[in-house]
JSON list of N, CA and C in Angstrom, two decimals:
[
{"chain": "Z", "resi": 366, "resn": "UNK", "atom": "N", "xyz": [22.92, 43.66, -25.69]},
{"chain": "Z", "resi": 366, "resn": "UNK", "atom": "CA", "xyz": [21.53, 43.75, -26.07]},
{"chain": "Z", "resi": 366, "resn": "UNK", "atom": "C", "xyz": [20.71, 44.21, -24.86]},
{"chain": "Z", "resi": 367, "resn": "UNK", "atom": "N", "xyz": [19.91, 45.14, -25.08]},
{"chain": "Z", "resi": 367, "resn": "UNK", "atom": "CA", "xyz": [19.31, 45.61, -24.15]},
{"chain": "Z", "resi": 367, "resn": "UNK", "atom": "C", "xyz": [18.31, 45.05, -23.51]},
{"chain": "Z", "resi": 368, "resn": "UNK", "atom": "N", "xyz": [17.92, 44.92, -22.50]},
{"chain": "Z", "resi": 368, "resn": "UNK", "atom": "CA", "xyz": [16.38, 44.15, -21.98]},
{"chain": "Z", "resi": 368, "resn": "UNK", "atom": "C", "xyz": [15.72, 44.82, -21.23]},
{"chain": "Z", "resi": 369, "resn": "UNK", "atom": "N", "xyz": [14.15, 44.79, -21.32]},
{"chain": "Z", "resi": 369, "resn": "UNK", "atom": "CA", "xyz": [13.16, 45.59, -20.64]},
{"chain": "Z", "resi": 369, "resn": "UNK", "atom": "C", "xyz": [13.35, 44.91, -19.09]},
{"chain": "Z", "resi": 370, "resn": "UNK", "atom": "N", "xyz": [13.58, 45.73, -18.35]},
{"chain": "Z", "resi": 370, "resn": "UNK", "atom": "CA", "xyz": [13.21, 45.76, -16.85]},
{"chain": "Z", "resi": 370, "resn": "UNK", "atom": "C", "xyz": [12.31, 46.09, -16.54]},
{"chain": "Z", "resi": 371, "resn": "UNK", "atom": "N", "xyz": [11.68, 45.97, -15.52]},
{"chain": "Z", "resi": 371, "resn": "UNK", "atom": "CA", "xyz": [10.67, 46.09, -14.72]},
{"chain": "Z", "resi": 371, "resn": "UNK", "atom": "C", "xyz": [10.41, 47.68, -13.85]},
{"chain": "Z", "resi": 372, "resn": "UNK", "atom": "N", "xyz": [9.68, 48.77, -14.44]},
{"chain": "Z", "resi": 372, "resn": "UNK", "atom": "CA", "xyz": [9.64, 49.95, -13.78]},
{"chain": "Z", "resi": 372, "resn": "UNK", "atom": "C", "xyz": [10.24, 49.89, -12.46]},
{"chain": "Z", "resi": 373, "resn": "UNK", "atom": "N", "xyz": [9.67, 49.13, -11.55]},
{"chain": "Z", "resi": 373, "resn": "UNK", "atom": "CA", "xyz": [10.09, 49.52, -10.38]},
{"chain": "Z", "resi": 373, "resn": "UNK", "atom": "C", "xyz": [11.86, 49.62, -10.17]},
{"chain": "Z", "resi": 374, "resn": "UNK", "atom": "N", "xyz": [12.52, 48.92, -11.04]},
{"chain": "Z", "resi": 374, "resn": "UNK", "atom": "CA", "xyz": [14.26, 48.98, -11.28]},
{"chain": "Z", "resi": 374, "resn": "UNK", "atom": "C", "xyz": [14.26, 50.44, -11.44]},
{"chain": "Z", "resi": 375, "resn": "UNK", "atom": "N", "xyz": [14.13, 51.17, -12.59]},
{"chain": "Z", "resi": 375, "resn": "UNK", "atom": "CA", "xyz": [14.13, 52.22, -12.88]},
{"chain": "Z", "resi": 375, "resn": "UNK", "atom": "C", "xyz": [13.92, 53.28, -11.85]},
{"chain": "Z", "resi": 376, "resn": "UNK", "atom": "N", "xyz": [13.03, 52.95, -10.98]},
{"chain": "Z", "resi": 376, "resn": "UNK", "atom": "CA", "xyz": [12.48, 54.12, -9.80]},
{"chain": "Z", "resi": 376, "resn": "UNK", "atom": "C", "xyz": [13.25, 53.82, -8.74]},
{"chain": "Z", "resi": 377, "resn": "UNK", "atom": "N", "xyz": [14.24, 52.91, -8.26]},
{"chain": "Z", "resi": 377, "resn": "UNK", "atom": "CA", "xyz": [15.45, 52.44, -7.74]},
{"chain": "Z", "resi": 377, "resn": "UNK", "atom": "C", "xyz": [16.19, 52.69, -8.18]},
{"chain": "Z", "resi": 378, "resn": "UNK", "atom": "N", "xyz": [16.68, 53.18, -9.12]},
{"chain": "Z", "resi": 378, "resn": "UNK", "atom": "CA", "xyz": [18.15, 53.54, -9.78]},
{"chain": "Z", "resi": 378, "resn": "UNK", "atom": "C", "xyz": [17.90, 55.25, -9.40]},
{"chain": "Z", "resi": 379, "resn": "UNK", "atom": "N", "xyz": [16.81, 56.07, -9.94]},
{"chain": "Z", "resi": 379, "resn": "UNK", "atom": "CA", "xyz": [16.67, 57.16, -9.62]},
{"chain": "Z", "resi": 379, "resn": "UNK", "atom": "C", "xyz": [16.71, 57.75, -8.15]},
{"chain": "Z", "resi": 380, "resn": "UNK", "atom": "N", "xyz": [16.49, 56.81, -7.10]},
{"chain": "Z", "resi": 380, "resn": "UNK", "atom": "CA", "xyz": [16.25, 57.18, -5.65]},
{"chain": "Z", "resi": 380, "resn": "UNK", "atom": "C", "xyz": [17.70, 57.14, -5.25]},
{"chain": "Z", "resi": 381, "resn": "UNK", "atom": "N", "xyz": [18.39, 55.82, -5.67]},
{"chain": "Z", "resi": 381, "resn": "UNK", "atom": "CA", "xyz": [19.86, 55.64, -5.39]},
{"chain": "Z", "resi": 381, "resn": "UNK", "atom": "C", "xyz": [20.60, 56.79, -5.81]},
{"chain": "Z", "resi": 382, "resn": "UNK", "atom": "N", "xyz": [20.34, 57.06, -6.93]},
{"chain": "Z", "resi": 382, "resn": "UNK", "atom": "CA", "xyz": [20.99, 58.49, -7.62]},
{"chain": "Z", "resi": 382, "resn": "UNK", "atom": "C", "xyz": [20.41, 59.89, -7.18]},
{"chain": "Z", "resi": 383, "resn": "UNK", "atom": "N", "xyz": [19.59, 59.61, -6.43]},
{"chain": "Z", "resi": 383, "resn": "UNK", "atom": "CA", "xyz": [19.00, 60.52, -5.48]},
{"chain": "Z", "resi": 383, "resn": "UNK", "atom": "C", "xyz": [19.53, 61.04, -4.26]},
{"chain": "Z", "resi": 384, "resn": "UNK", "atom": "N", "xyz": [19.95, 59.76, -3.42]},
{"chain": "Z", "resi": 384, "resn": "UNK", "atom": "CA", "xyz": [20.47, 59.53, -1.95]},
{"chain": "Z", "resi": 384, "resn": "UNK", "atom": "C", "xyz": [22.07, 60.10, -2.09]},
{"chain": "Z", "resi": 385, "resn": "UNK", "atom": "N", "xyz": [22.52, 59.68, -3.75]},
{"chain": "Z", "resi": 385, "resn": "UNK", "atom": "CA", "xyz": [24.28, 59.89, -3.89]},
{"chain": "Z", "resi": 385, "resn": "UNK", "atom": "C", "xyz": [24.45, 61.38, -3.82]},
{"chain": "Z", "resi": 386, "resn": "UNK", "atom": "N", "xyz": [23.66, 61.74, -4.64]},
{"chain": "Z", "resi": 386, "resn": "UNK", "atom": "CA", "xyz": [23.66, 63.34, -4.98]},
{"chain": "Z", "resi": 386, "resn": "UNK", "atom": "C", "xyz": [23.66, 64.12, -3.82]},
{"chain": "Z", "resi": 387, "resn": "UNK", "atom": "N", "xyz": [22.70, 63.87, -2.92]},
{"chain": "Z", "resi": 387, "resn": "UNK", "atom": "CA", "xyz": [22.36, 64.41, -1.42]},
{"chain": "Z", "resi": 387, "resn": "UNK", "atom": "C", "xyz": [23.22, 64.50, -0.49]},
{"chain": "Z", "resi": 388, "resn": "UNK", "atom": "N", "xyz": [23.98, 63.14, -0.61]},
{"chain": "Z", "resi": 388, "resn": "UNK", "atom": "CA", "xyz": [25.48, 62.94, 0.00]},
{"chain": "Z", "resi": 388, "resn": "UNK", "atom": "C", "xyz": [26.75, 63.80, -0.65]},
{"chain": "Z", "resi": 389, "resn": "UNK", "atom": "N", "xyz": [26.64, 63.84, -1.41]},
{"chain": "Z", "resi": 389, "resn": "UNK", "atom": "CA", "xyz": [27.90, 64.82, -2.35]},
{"chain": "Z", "resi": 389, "resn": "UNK", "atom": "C", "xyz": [27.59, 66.19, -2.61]},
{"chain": "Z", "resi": 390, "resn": "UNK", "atom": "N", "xyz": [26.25, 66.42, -2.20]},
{"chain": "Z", "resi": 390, "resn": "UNK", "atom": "CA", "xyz": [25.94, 68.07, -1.56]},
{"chain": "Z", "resi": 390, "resn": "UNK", "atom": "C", "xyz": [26.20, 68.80, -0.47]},
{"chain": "Z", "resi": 391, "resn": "UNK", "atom": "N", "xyz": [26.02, 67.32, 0.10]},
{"chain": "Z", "resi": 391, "resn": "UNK", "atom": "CA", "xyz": [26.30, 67.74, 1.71]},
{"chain": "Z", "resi": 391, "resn": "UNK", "atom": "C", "xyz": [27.37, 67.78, 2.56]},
{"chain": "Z", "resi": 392, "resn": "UNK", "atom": "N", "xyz": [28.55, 67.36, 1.20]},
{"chain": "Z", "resi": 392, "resn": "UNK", "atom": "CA", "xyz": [29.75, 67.23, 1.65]},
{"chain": "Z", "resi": 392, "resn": "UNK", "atom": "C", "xyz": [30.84, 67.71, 0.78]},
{"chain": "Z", "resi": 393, "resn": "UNK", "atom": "N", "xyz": [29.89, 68.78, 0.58]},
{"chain": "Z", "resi": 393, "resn": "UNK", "atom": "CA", "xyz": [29.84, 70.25, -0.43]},
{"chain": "Z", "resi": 393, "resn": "UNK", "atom": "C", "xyz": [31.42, 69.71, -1.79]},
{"chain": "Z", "resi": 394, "resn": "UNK", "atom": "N", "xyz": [30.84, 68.85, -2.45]},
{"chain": "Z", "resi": 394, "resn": "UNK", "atom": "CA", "xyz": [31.49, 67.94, -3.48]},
{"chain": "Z", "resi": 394, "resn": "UNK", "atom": "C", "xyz": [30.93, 68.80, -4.85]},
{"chain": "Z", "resi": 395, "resn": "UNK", "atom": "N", "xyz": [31.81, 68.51, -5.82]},
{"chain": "Z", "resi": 395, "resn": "UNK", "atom": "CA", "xyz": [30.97, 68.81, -7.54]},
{"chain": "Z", "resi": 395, "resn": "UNK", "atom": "C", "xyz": [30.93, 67.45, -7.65]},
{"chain": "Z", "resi": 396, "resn": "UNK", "atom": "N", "xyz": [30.74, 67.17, -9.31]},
{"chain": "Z", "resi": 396, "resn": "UNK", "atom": "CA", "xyz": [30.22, 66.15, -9.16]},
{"chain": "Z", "resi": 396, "resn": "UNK", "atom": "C", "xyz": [31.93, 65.30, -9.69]},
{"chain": "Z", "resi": 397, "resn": "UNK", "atom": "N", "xyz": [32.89, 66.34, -10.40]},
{"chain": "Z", "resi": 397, "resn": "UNK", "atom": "CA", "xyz": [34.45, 66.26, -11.04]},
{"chain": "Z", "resi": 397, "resn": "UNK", "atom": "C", "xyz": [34.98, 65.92, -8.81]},
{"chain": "Z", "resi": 398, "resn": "UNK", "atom": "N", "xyz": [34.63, 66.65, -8.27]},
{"chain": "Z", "resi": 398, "resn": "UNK", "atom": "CA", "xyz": [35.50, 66.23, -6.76]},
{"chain": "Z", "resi": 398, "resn": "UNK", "atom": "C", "xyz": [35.23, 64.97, -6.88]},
{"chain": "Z", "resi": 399, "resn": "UNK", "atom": "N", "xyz": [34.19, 64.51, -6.49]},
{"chain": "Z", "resi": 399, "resn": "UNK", "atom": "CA", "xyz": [33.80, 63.03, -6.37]},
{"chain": "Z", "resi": 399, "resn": "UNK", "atom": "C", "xyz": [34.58, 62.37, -7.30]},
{"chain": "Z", "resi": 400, "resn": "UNK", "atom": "N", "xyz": [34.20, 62.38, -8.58]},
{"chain": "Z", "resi": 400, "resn": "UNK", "atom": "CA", "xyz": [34.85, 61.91, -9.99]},
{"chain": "Z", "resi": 400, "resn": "UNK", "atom": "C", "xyz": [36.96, 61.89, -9.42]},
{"chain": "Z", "resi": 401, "resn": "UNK", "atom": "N", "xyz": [37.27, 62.85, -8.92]},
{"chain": "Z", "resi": 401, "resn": "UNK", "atom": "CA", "xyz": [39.00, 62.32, -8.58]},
{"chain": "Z", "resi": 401, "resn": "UNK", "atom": "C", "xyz": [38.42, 61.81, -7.16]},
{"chain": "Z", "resi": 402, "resn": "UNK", "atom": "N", "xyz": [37.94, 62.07, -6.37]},
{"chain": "Z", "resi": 402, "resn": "UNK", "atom": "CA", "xyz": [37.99, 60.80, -5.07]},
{"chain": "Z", "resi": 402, "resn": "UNK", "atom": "C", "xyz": [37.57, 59.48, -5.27]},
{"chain": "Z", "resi": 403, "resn": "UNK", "atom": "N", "xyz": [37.12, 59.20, -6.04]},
{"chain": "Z", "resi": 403, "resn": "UNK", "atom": "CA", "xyz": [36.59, 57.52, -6.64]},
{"chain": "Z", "resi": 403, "resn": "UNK", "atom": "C", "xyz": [37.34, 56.97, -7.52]},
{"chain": "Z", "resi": 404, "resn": "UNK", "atom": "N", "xyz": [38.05, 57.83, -8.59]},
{"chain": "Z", "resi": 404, "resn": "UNK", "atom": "CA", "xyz": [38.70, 57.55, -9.61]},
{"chain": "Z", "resi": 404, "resn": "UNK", "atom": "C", "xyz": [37.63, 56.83, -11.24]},
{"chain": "Z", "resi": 405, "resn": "UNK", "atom": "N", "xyz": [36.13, 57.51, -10.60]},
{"chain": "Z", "resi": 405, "resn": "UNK", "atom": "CA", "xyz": [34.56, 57.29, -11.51]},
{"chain": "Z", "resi": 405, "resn": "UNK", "atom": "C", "xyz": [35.11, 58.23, -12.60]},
{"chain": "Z", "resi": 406, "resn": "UNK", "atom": "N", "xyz": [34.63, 58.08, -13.43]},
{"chain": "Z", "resi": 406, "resn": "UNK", "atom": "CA", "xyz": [34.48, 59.17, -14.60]},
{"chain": "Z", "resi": 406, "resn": "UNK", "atom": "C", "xyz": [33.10, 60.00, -14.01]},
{"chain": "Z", "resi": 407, "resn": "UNK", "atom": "N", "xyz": [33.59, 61.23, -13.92]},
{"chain": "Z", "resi": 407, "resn": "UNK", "atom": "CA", "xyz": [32.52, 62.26, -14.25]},
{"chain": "Z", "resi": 407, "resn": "UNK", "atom": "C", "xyz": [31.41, 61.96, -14.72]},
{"chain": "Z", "resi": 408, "resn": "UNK", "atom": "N", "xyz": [31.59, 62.23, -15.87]},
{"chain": "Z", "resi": 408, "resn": "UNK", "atom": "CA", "xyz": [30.15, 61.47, -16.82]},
{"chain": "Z", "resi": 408, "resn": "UNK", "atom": "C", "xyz": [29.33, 59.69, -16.52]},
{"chain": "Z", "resi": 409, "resn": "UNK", "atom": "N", "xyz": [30.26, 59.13, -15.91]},
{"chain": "Z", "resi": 409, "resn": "UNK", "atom": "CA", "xyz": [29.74, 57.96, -15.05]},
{"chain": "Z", "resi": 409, "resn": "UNK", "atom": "C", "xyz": [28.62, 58.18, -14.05]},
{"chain": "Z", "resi": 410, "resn": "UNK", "atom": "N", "xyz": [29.46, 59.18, -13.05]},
{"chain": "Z", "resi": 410, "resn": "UNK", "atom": "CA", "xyz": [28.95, 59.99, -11.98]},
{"chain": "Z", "resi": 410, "resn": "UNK", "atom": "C", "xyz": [27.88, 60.10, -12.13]},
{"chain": "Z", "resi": 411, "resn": "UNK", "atom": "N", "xyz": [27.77, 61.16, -13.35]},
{"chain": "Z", "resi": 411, "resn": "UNK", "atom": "CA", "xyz": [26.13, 61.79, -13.80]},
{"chain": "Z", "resi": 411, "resn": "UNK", "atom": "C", "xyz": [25.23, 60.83, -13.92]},
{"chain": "Z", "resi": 412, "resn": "UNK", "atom": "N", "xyz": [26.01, 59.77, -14.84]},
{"chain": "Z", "resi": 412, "resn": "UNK", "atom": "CA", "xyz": [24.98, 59.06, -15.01]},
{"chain": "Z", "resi": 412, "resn": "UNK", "atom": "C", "xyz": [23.98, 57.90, -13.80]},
{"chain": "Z", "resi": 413, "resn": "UNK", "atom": "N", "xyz": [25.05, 57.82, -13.17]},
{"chain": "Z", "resi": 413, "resn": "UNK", "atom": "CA", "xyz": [24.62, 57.38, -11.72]},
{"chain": "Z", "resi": 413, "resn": "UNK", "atom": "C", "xyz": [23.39, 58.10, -10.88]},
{"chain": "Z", "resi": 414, "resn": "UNK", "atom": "N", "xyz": [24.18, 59.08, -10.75]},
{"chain": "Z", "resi": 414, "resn": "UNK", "atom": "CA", "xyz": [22.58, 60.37, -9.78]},
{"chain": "Z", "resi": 414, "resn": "UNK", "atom": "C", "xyz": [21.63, 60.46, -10.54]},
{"chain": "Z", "resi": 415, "resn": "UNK", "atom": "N", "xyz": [21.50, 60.21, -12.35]},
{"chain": "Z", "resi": 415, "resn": "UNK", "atom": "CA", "xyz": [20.16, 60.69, -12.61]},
{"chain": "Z", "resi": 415, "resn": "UNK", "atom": "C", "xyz": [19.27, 59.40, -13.00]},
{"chain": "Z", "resi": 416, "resn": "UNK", "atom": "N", "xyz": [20.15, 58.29, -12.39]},
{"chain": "Z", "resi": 416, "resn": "UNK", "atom": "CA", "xyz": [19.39, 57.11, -12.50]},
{"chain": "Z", "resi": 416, "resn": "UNK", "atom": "C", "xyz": [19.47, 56.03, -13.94]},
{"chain": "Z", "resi": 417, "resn": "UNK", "atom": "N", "xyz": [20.62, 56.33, -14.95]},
{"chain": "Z", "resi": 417, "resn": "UNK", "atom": "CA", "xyz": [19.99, 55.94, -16.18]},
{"chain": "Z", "resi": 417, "resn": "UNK", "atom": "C", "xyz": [21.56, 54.88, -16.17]},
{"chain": "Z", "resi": 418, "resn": "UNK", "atom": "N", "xyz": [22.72, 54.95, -15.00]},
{"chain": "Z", "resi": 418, "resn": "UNK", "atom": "CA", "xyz": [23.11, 53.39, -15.33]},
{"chain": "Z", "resi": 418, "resn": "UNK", "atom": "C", "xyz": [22.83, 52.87, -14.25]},
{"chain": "Z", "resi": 419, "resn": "UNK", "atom": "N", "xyz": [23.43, 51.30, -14.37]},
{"chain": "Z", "resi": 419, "resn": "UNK", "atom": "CA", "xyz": [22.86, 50.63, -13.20]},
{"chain": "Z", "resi": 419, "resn": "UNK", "atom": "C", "xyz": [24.48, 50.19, -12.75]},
{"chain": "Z", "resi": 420, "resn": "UNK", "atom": "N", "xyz": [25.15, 50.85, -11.76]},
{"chain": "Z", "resi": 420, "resn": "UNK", "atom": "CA", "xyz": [26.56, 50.78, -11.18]},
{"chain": "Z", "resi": 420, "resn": "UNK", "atom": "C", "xyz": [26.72, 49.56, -10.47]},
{"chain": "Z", "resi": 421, "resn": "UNK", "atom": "N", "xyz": [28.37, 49.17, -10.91]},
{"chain": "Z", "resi": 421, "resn": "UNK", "atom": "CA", "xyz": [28.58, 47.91, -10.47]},
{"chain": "Z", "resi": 421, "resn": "UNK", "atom": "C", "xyz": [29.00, 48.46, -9.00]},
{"chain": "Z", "resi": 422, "resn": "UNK", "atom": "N", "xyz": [29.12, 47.27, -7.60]},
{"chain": "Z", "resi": 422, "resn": "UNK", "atom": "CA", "xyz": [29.17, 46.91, -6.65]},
{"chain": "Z", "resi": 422, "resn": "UNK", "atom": "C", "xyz": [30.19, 48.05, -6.18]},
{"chain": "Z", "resi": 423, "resn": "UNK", "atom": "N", "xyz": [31.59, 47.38, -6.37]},
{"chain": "Z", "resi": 423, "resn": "UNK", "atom": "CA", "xyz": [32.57, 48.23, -6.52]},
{"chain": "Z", "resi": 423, "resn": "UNK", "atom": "C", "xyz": [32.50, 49.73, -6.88]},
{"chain": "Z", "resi": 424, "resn": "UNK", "atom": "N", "xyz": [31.14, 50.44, -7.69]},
{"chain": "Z", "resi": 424, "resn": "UNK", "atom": "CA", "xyz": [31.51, 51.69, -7.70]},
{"chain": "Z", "resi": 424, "resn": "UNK", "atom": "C", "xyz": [31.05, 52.53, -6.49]},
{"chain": "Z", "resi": 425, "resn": "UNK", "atom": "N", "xyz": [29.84, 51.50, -6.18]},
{"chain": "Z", "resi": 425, "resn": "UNK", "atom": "CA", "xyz": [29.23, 51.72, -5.18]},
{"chain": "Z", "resi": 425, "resn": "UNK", "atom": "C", "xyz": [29.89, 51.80, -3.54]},
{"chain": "Z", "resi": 426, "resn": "UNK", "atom": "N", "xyz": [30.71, 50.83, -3.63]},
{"chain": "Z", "resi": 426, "resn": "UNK", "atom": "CA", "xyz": [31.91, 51.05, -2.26]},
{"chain": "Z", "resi": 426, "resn": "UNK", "atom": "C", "xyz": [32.67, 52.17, -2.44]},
{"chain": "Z", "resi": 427, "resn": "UNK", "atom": "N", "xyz": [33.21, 52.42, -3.74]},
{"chain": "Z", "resi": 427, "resn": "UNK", "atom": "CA", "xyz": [34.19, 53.79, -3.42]},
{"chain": "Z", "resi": 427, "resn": "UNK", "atom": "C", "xyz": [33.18, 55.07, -3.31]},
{"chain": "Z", "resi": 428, "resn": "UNK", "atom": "N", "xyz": [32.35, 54.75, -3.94]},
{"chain": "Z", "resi": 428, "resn": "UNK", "atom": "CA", "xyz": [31.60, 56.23, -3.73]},
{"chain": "Z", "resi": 428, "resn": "UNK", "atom": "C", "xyz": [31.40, 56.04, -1.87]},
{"chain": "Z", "resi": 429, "resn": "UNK", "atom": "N", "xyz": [30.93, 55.60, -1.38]},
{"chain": "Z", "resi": 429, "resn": "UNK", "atom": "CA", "xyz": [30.71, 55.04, 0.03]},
{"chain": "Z", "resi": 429, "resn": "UNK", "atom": "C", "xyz": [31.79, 55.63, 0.75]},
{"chain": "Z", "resi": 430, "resn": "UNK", "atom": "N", "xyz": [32.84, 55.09, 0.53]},
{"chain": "Z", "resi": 430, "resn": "UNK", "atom": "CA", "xyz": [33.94, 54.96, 0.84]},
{"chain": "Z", "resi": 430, "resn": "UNK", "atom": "C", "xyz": [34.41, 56.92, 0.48]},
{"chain": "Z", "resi": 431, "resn": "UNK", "atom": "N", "xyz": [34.54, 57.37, -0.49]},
{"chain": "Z", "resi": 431, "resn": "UNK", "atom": "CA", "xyz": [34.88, 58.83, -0.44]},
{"chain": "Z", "resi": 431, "resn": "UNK", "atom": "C", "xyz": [33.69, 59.82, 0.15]},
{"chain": "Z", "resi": 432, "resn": "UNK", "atom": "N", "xyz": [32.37, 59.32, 0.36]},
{"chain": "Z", "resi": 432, "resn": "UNK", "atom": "CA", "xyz": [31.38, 60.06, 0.92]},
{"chain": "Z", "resi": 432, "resn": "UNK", "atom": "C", "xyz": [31.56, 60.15, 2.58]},
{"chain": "Z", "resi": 433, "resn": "UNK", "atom": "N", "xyz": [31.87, 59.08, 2.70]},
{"chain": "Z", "resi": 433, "resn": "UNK", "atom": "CA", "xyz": [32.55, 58.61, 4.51]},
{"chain": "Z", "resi": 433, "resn": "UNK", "atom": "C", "xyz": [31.00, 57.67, 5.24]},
{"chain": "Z", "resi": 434, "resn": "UNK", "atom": "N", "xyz": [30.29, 57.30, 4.13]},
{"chain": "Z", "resi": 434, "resn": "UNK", "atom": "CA", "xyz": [29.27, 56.73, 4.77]},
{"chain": "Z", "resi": 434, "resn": "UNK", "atom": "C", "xyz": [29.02, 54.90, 4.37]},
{"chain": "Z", "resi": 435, "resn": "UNK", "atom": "N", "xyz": [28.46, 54.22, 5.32]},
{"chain": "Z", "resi": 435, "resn": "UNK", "atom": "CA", "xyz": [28.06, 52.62, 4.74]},
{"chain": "Z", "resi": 435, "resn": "UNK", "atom": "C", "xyz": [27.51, 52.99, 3.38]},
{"chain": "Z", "resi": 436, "resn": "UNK", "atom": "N", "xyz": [27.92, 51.61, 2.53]},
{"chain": "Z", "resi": 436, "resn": "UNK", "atom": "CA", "xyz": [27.04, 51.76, 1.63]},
{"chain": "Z", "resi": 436, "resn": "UNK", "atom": "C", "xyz": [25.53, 51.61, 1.30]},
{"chain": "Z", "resi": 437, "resn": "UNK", "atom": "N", "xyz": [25.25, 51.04, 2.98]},
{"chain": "Z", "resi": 437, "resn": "UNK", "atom": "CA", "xyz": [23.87, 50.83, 2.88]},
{"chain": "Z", "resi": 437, "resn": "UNK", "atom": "C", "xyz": [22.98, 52.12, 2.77]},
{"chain": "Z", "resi": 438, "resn": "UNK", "atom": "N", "xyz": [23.62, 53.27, 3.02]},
{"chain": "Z", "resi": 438, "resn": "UNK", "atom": "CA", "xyz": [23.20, 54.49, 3.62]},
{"chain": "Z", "resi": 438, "resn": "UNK", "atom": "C", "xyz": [22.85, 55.01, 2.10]},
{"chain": "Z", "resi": 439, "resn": "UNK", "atom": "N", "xyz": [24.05, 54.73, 0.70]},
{"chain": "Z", "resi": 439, "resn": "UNK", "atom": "CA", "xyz": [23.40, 55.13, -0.15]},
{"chain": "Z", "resi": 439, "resn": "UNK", "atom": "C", "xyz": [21.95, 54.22, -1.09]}
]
């Protein structure tokens, strides 16, 4: 069941999916490279950078982890 969050969540999910994208540009990635270095689904992926899921912990370390940066960085 779905529940209303609080805008400011939403404008945090988009910045995070902001910071990922920037990182996987710059480390001249698609978004399918990333998708086999994480073992994420693609379409996960997407949905991550454009802000509309909210990724568990763990996806967040491997992305980290195949970008070569802390995860604080994303």
């Amino acid at each position: 069941m779905p529940r209303d969050l609080p805008p400011w969540i939403y404008d945090r999910r988009r910045d995070l999916g902001d910071r990922i994208r920037q990182r996987r540009r710059s480390a001249h990635l698609t978004q399918e490279g990333l998708a086999e270095l994480t073992g994420i689904d693609r379409r996960t992926l997407q949905r991550i950078e454009v802000g509309t899921s909210d990724p568990p912990y763990s996806s967040l370390l491997l992305i980290a982890h195949a970008l070569a940066v802390p995860v604080g960085d994303l």
